[in-house]
Amino acid sequence: MKPVNFAYQRPRHFGEAMGLLADGGAHAKVLAGGQSLGPMLNLRLVQPELIVDITALDELKRAEKLGDHLVLGACVTHADIEDGRVPDVTNGAMPEVAAGIAYRAVRNRGTIGGSLINADPSADWVSALSALGAEAIVRRADGARTLAVEDFVTGALETVLGANELLEAIRVPAQSASAQWGYYKVCRKTGEYAQAIGAVLLDRPRNVFRAVIGATERKPLVLADARALFGGSDDLAQFDRGAADAMLQSIGMTDALDRQIHTVALARAVRQAAGA
């Protein structure tokens, strides 16, 4: 099966792109890396009248440190992050996550913004960026808004992005040198989407202790204050699997095996963060 006919535009300026999206409305789709949109077009899961290719917009390829944050344009690829072609403020956390995404061919084309907009619960950046406390910068014709990644993603394959908006960039807070990070995912085989994801960030100098359980068929379960999983402390050795299991039950995960897999993923992320 092949896609139905559609118009194609590759704007050179941000304003032009916004104008095309405004004119196209709900009948327009944005193309960046194409790793998600391409298959959906071929299967006719989406049938747009207009494709707006944003890969010529330099604003979406920027990567710069601004104060205590790293700003990555939405069209920065996974390989850019993996290979160190962009700055890293996460002590290696983001390059490690990028290197584990699918296959090299996908990482060469796939973009951090495209992954986030697709909002697949099993995708790496949805969970990893939530754990890192990252923010999404959303641009519209009359200005921009910034919101936490866990608020940008509203559900499985759902975001707050409106028809006339573009995800412009991701803002990632810089970690202190002593920050402890763990990220673990369960996959049937290399390159597949995850069955379960666990992530934890403990950065005592910044008073940050976050944990995320992802790949739950919904938006990630984000704990901005993860001490509830550690007996009220910030001691990684005090991880309570029972507390994690109870939280998974509270979001409607009724299958005991599913809960166990997700709890194990988080436990292994905790061990990694603890250096065990």
mmCIF file of C-alpha atoms in Angstrom:
data_model
loop_
_atom_site.group_PDB
_atom_site.id
_atom_site.type_symbol
_atom_site.label_atom_id
_atom_site.label_comp_id
_atom_site.label_asym_id
_atom_site.label_seq_id
_atom_site.Cartn_x
_atom_site.Cartn_y
_atom_site.Cartn_z
ATOM 1 C CA MET A 1 0.000 0.000 0.000
ATOM 2 C CA LYS A 2 1.204 3.499 -0.812
ATOM 3 C CA PRO A 3 0.075 6.917 0.436
ATOM 4 C CA VAL A 4 -2.648 8.927 -1.229
ATOM 5 C CA ASN A 5 -1.618 12.041 -3.147
ATOM 6 C CA PHE A 6 -0.609 15.082 -1.131
ATOM 7 C CA ALA A 7 1.043 18.451 -1.666
ATOM 8 C CA TYR A 8 4.626 18.915 -0.473
ATOM 9 C CA GLN A 9 6.307 22.103 0.744
ATOM 10 C CA ARG A 10 9.831 22.615 2.138
ATOM 11 C CA PRO A 11 9.907 26.093 3.673
ATOM 12 C CA ARG A 12 13.207 27.903 4.170
ATOM 13 C CA HIS A 13 12.075 30.240 6.924
ATOM 14 C CA PHE A 14 10.253 29.659 10.183
ATOM 15 C CA GLY A 15 7.548 32.190 9.377
ATOM 16 C CA GLU A 16 6.862 30.477 6.078
ATOM 17 C CA ALA A 17 6.472 27.141 7.836
ATOM 18 C CA MET A 18 4.040 28.600 10.342
ATOM 19 C CA GLY A 19 2.019 30.147 7.524
ATOM 20 C CA LEU A 20 1.786 26.818 5.688
ATOM 21 C CA LEU A 21 0.621 25.049 8.846
ATOM 22 C CA ALA A 22 -1.959 27.766 9.493
ATOM 23 C CA ASP A 23 -3.298 27.426 5.954
ATOM 24 C CA GLY A 24 -3.271 23.640 6.027
ATOM 25 C CA GLY A 25 -4.819 23.334 9.466
ATOM 26 C CA ALA A 26 -5.785 19.797 10.447
ATOM 27 C CA HIS A 27 -5.040 18.582 6.909
ATOM 28 C CA ALA A 28 -1.291 19.323 7.167
ATOM 29 C CA LYS A 29 1.414 17.060 8.604
ATOM 30 C CA VAL A 30 4.964 18.001 9.561
ATOM 31 C CA LEU A 31 7.901 15.940 8.240
ATOM 32 C CA ALA A 32 11.248 15.902 10.042
ATOM 33 C CA GLY A 33 13.154 12.599 10.139
ATOM 34 C CA GLY A 34 10.213 10.674 8.720
ATOM 35 C CA GLN A 35 10.868 7.566 10.811
ATOM 36 C CA SER A 36 7.303 7.573 12.147
ATOM 37 C CA LEU A 37 5.420 9.554 9.524
ATOM 38 C CA GLY A 38 6.802 7.565 6.566
ATOM 39 C CA PRO A 39 5.384 4.192 7.654
ATOM 40 C CA MET A 40 2.089 5.792 8.677
ATOM 41 C CA LEU A 41 1.765 7.358 5.213
ATOM 42 C CA ASN A 42 2.512 4.051 3.511
ATOM 43 C CA LEU A 43 -0.132 2.279 5.583
ATOM 44 C CA ARG A 44 -2.568 5.185 5.104
ATOM 45 C CA LEU A 45 -2.927 5.554 8.854
ATOM 46 C CA VAL A 46 -2.650 9.274 8.102
ATOM 47 C CA GLN A 47 -3.871 10.869 4.866
ATOM 48 C CA PRO A 48 -2.790 14.534 4.863
ATOM 49 C CA GLU A 49 -3.440 16.957 2.060
ATOM 50 C CA LEU A 50 -0.159 18.778 2.745
ATOM 51 C CA ILE A 51 3.278 17.675 3.999
ATOM 52 C CA VAL A 52 5.407 20.481 5.442
ATOM 53 C CA ASP A 53 9.066 19.413 5.429
ATOM 54 C CA ILE A 54 10.858 21.362 8.192
ATOM 55 C CA THR A 55 14.358 19.971 7.631
ATOM 56 C CA ALA A 56 15.578 23.190 5.956
ATOM 57 C CA LEU A 57 14.836 25.346 9.024
ATOM 58 C CA ASP A 58 18.143 26.225 10.685
ATOM 59 C CA GLU A 59 16.320 27.302 13.856
ATOM 60 C CA LEU A 60 15.347 23.680 14.440
ATOM 61 C CA LYS A 61 18.921 22.386 14.191
ATOM 62 C CA ARG A 62 20.540 24.614 16.792
ATOM 63 C CA ALA A 63 22.306 23.204 19.814
ATOM 64 C CA GLU A 64 23.654 25.635 22.385
ATOM 65 C CA LYS A 65 24.191 26.092 26.081
ATOM 66 C CA LEU A 66 22.197 28.984 27.507
ATOM 67 C CA GLY A 67 22.917 29.577 31.162
ATOM 68 C CA ASP A 68 22.342 26.349 33.055
ATOM 69 C CA HIS A 69 20.385 24.691 30.225
ATOM 70 C CA LEU A 70 21.100 23.022 26.901
ATOM 71 C CA VAL A 71 18.733 24.010 24.098
ATOM 72 C CA LEU A 72 18.366 21.443 21.327
ATOM 73 C CA GLY A 73 16.391 22.221 18.196
ATOM 74 C CA ALA A 74 13.625 19.779 17.366
ATOM 75 C CA CYS A 75 15.461 18.547 14.239
ATOM 76 C CA VAL A 76 18.626 17.483 16.078
ATOM 77 C CA THR A 77 19.026 13.781 15.308
ATOM 78 C CA HIS A 78 19.614 10.919 17.694
ATOM 79 C CA ALA A 79 22.994 10.383 16.005
ATOM 80 C CA ASP A 80 23.962 14.019 16.610
ATOM 81 C CA ILE A 81 23.506 13.384 20.326
ATOM 82 C CA GLU A 82 25.086 9.926 20.283
ATOM 83 C CA ASP A 83 28.189 11.090 18.434
ATOM 84 C CA GLY A 84 28.767 14.226 20.501
ATOM 85 C CA ARG A 85 28.104 16.669 17.674
ATOM 86 C CA VAL A 86 26.026 18.689 20.121
ATOM 87 C CA PRO A 87 26.979 19.756 23.660
ATOM 88 C CA ASP A 88 26.078 17.494 26.567
ATOM 89 C CA VAL A 89 25.083 18.795 30.004
ATOM 90 C CA THR A 90 23.890 15.437 31.362
ATOM 91 C CA ASN A 91 27.200 13.728 32.181
ATOM 92 C CA GLY A 92 26.714 11.291 29.323
ATOM 93 C CA ALA A 93 23.081 10.410 30.044
ATOM 94 C CA MET A 94 21.642 11.706 26.771
ATOM 95 C CA PRO A 95 24.337 10.190 24.510
ATOM 96 C CA GLU A 96 23.782 6.841 26.254
ATOM 97 C CA VAL A 97 20.030 6.995 25.668
ATOM 98 C CA ALA A 98 20.498 8.065 22.043
ATOM 99 C CA ALA A 99 22.889 5.190 21.349
ATOM 100 C CA GLY A 100 20.245 2.679 22.445
ATOM 101 C CA ILE A 101 17.521 3.894 20.078
ATOM 102 C CA ALA A 102 16.586 1.406 17.334
ATOM 103 C CA TYR A 103 19.312 1.007 14.694
ATOM 104 C CA ARG A 104 21.981 3.332 13.336
ATOM 105 C CA ALA A 105 20.013 4.025 10.155
ATOM 106 C CA VAL A 106 17.082 5.200 12.271
ATOM 107 C CA ARG A 107 19.329 7.272 14.530
ATOM 108 C CA ASN A 108 20.849 9.000 11.515
ATOM 109 C CA ARG A 109 17.455 10.273 10.377
ATOM 110 C CA GLY A 110 15.228 10.284 13.447
ATOM 111 C CA THR A 111 14.976 13.505 15.437
ATOM 112 C CA ILE A 112 14.525 14.217 19.115
ATOM 113 C CA GLY A 113 11.556 16.464 18.371
ATOM 114 C CA GLY A 114 9.900 13.948 16.083
ATOM 115 C CA SER A 115 10.186 11.251 18.728
ATOM 116 C CA LEU A 116 8.665 13.513 21.351
ATOM 117 C CA ILE A 117 5.800 14.639 19.125
ATOM 118 C CA ASN A 118 4.977 11.047 18.170
ATOM 119 C CA ALA A 119 4.613 10.416 21.921
ATOM 120 C CA ASP A 120 4.872 6.659 21.688
ATOM 121 C CA PRO A 121 4.869 5.441 25.307
ATOM 122 C CA SER A 122 7.608 2.926 24.482
ATOM 123 C CA ALA A 123 9.952 5.457 22.860
ATOM 124 C CA ASP A 124 13.112 6.408 24.737
ATOM 125 C CA TRP A 125 12.996 10.215 24.698
ATOM 126 C CA VAL A 126 9.470 10.442 26.104
ATOM 127 C CA SER A 127 10.641 8.805 29.337
ATOM 128 C CA ALA A 128 14.276 9.942 29.391
ATOM 129 C CA LEU A 129 13.508 13.633 28.904
ATOM 130 C CA SER A 130 10.818 13.457 31.577
ATOM 131 C CA ALA A 131 13.345 11.978 33.987
ATOM 132 C CA LEU A 132 15.875 14.691 33.130
ATOM 133 C CA GLY A 133 13.338 17.422 33.898
ATOM 134 C CA ALA A 134 13.439 18.737 30.332
ATOM 135 C CA GLU A 135 11.042 21.285 28.858
ATOM 136 C CA ALA A 136 9.429 21.631 25.438
ATOM 137 C CA ILE A 137 9.415 25.003 23.656
ATOM 138 C CA VAL A 138 6.334 25.250 21.439
ATOM 139 C CA ARG A 139 6.178 27.959 18.776
ATOM 140 C CA ARG A 140 3.063 29.455 17.255
ATOM 141 C CA ALA A 141 2.532 32.481 15.013
ATOM 142 C CA ASP A 142 1.986 34.902 17.908
ATOM 143 C CA GLY A 143 4.733 33.679 20.231
ATOM 144 C CA ALA A 144 5.963 30.667 22.179
ATOM 145 C CA ARG A 145 5.186 28.711 25.309
ATOM 146 C CA THR A 146 7.382 26.475 27.428
ATOM 147 C CA LEU A 147 6.137 23.501 29.398
ATOM 148 C CA ALA A 148 7.560 20.432 31.081
ATOM 149 C CA VAL A 149 7.905 17.373 28.851
ATOM 150 C CA GLU A 150 5.602 15.397 31.146
ATOM 151 C CA ASP A 151 2.943 18.041 30.517
ATOM 152 C CA PHE A 152 3.669 18.241 26.779
ATOM 153 C CA VAL A 153 2.845 14.523 26.418
ATOM 154 C CA THR A 154 -0.777 14.016 27.460
ATOM 155 C CA GLY A 155 -1.214 10.323 26.651
ATOM 156 C CA ALA A 156 -0.284 7.521 24.291
ATOM 157 C CA LEU A 157 0.448 9.188 20.918
ATOM 158 C CA GLU A 158 -1.038 12.439 22.229
ATOM 159 C CA THR A 159 0.495 15.838 22.982
ATOM 160 C CA VAL A 160 -0.731 19.361 23.661
ATOM 161 C CA LEU A 161 0.559 20.508 20.268
ATOM 162 C CA GLY A 162 -2.088 22.409 18.327
ATOM 163 C CA ALA A 163 -2.660 22.310 14.566
ATOM 164 C CA ASN A 164 -0.902 25.658 14.083
ATOM 165 C CA GLU A 165 2.039 24.974 16.400
ATOM 166 C CA LEU A 166 5.540 23.570 16.017
ATOM 167 C CA LEU A 167 7.808 22.014 18.598
ATOM 168 C CA GLU A 168 10.789 24.336 18.274
ATOM 169 C CA ALA A 169 13.263 23.006 20.823
ATOM 170 C CA ILE A 170 13.941 21.024 23.984
ATOM 171 C CA ARG A 171 15.501 22.645 27.074
ATOM 172 C CA VAL A 172 17.524 20.255 29.237
ATOM 173 C CA PRO A 173 18.797 21.322 32.680
ATOM 174 C CA ALA A 174 22.508 20.894 33.305
ATOM 175 C CA GLN A 175 23.378 18.253 35.878
ATOM 176 C CA SER A 176 25.934 18.766 38.599
ATOM 177 C CA ALA A 177 29.152 16.759 38.427
ATOM 178 C CA SER A 178 27.963 14.459 41.220
ATOM 179 C CA ALA A 179 24.548 13.672 39.727
ATOM 180 C CA GLN A 180 23.571 10.002 39.632
ATOM 181 C CA TRP A 181 21.642 8.721 36.613
ATOM 182 C CA GLY A 182 20.190 5.361 35.684
ATOM 183 C CA TYR A 183 18.226 4.286 32.632
ATOM 184 C CA TYR A 184 17.125 0.767 31.778
ATOM 185 C CA LYS A 185 14.704 -0.635 29.227
ATOM 186 C CA VAL A 186 13.389 -4.119 28.578
ATOM 187 C CA CYS A 187 13.178 -5.105 24.891
ATOM 188 C CA ARG A 188 12.508 -8.448 23.242
ATOM 189 C CA LYS A 189 15.455 -7.786 20.941
ATOM 190 C CA THR A 190 17.766 -4.933 20.016
ATOM 191 C CA GLY A 191 16.079 -2.229 17.985
ATOM 192 C CA GLU A 192 12.526 -2.866 19.117
ATOM 193 C CA TYR A 193 10.402 -0.526 21.185
ATOM 194 C CA ALA A 194 10.623 -1.141 24.902
ATOM 195 C CA GLN A 195 8.260 -3.295 26.933
ATOM 196 C CA ALA A 196 9.254 -1.416 30.075
ATOM 197 C CA ILE A 197 11.430 1.582 30.906
ATOM 198 C CA GLY A 198 12.856 2.749 34.210
ATOM 199 C CA ALA A 199 14.781 5.975 34.789
ATOM 200 C CA VAL A 200 16.059 7.784 37.857
ATOM 201 C CA LEU A 201 17.992 11.012 38.416
ATOM 202 C CA LEU A 202 19.425 11.960 41.803
ATOM 203 C CA ASP A 203 21.228 15.309 41.832
ATOM 204 C CA ARG A 204 21.632 16.373 45.445
ATOM 205 C CA PRO A 205 23.345 19.746 44.797
ATOM 206 C CA ARG A 206 20.304 20.803 42.753
ATOM 207 C CA ASN A 207 17.829 19.133 45.129
ATOM 208 C CA VAL A 208 16.527 16.975 42.278
ATOM 209 C CA PHE A 209 15.326 13.414 42.756
ATOM 210 C CA ARG A 210 13.166 12.189 39.870
ATOM 211 C CA ALA A 211 12.002 8.765 38.762
ATOM 212 C CA VAL A 212 10.054 7.635 35.716
ATOM 213 C CA ILE A 213 8.329 4.406 34.777
ATOM 214 C CA GLY A 214 7.710 4.332 31.032
ATOM 215 C CA ALA A 215 6.310 2.087 28.297
ATOM 216 C CA THR A 216 3.075 1.683 30.245
ATOM 217 C CA GLU A 217 0.656 2.158 27.294
ATOM 218 C CA ARG A 218 -0.011 5.667 28.579
ATOM 219 C CA LYS A 219 2.094 8.730 29.304
ATOM 220 C CA PRO A 220 5.043 7.912 31.577
ATOM 221 C CA LEU A 221 4.498 7.748 35.314
ATOM 222 C CA VAL A 222 6.669 10.660 36.466
ATOM 223 C CA LEU A 223 7.659 11.220 40.081
ATOM 224 C CA ALA A 224 9.090 14.711 40.413
ATOM 225 C CA ASP A 225 9.906 13.784 44.018
ATOM 226 C CA ALA A 226 10.915 10.135 44.018
ATOM 227 C CA ARG A 227 11.421 9.802 47.762
ATOM 228 C CA ALA A 228 8.108 7.948 48.050
ATOM 229 C CA LEU A 229 9.841 5.025 46.337
ATOM 230 C CA PHE A 230 12.760 5.128 48.782
ATOM 231 C CA GLY A 231 11.089 5.121 52.168
ATOM 232 C CA GLY A 232 10.924 8.916 52.222
ATOM 233 C CA SER A 233 14.691 9.271 51.817
ATOM 234 C CA ASP A 234 17.095 10.062 48.984
ATOM 235 C CA ASP A 235 19.073 6.881 49.649
ATOM 236 C CA LEU A 236 19.125 4.790 46.478
ATOM 237 C CA ALA A 237 19.755 1.666 48.535
ATOM 238 C CA GLN A 238 16.291 2.030 50.079
ATOM 239 C CA PHE A 239 14.358 1.377 46.853
ATOM 240 C CA ASP A 240 10.973 -0.156 47.697
ATOM 241 C CA ARG A 241 9.659 -2.434 44.956
ATOM 242 C CA GLY A 242 6.333 -2.698 46.762
ATOM 243 C CA ALA A 243 5.834 1.066 46.525
ATOM 244 C CA ALA A 244 6.564 0.962 42.788
ATOM 245 C CA ASP A 245 4.118 -1.900 42.332
ATOM 246 C CA ALA A 246 1.420 0.017 44.206
ATOM 247 C CA MET A 247 1.928 3.065 41.988
ATOM 248 C CA LEU A 248 1.568 0.930 38.881
ATOM 249 C CA GLN A 249 -1.655 -0.524 40.239
ATOM 250 C CA SER A 250 -2.897 3.010 40.887
ATOM 251 C CA ILE A 251 -2.613 3.875 37.177
ATOM 252 C CA GLY A 252 -4.596 0.804 36.174
ATOM 253 C CA MET A 253 -1.891 -1.768 35.439
ATOM 254 C CA THR A 254 -3.705 -4.870 36.615
ATOM 255 C CA ASP A 255 -1.468 -7.583 35.173
ATOM 256 C CA ALA A 256 1.000 -8.738 37.853
ATOM 257 C CA LEU A 257 3.615 -9.811 35.284
ATOM 258 C CA ASP A 258 3.521 -6.418 33.571
ATOM 259 C CA ARG A 259 3.990 -4.704 36.912
ATOM 260 C CA GLN A 260 6.908 -6.976 37.752
ATOM 261 C CA ILE A 261 8.668 -6.241 34.441
ATOM 262 C CA HIS A 262 8.274 -2.489 34.948
ATOM 263 C CA THR A 263 9.387 -2.697 38.562
ATOM 264 C CA VAL A 264 12.479 -4.662 37.557
ATOM 265 C CA ALA A 265 13.314 -2.071 34.879
ATOM 266 C CA LEU A 266 13.153 0.702 37.473
ATOM 267 C CA ALA A 267 15.128 -1.349 40.003
ATOM 268 C CA ARG A 268 17.922 -1.855 37.474
ATOM 269 C CA ALA A 269 17.949 1.850 36.660
ATOM 270 C CA VAL A 270 18.312 2.536 40.385
ATOM 271 C CA ARG A 271 21.215 0.083 40.609
ATOM 272 C CA GLN A 272 22.890 1.798 37.679
ATOM 273 C CA ALA A 273 22.462 5.204 39.319
ATOM 274 C CA ALA A 274 23.896 3.842 42.553
ATOM 275 C CA GLY A 275 26.915 2.498 40.707
ATOM 276 C CA ALA A 276 26.169 -1.069 41.780
#
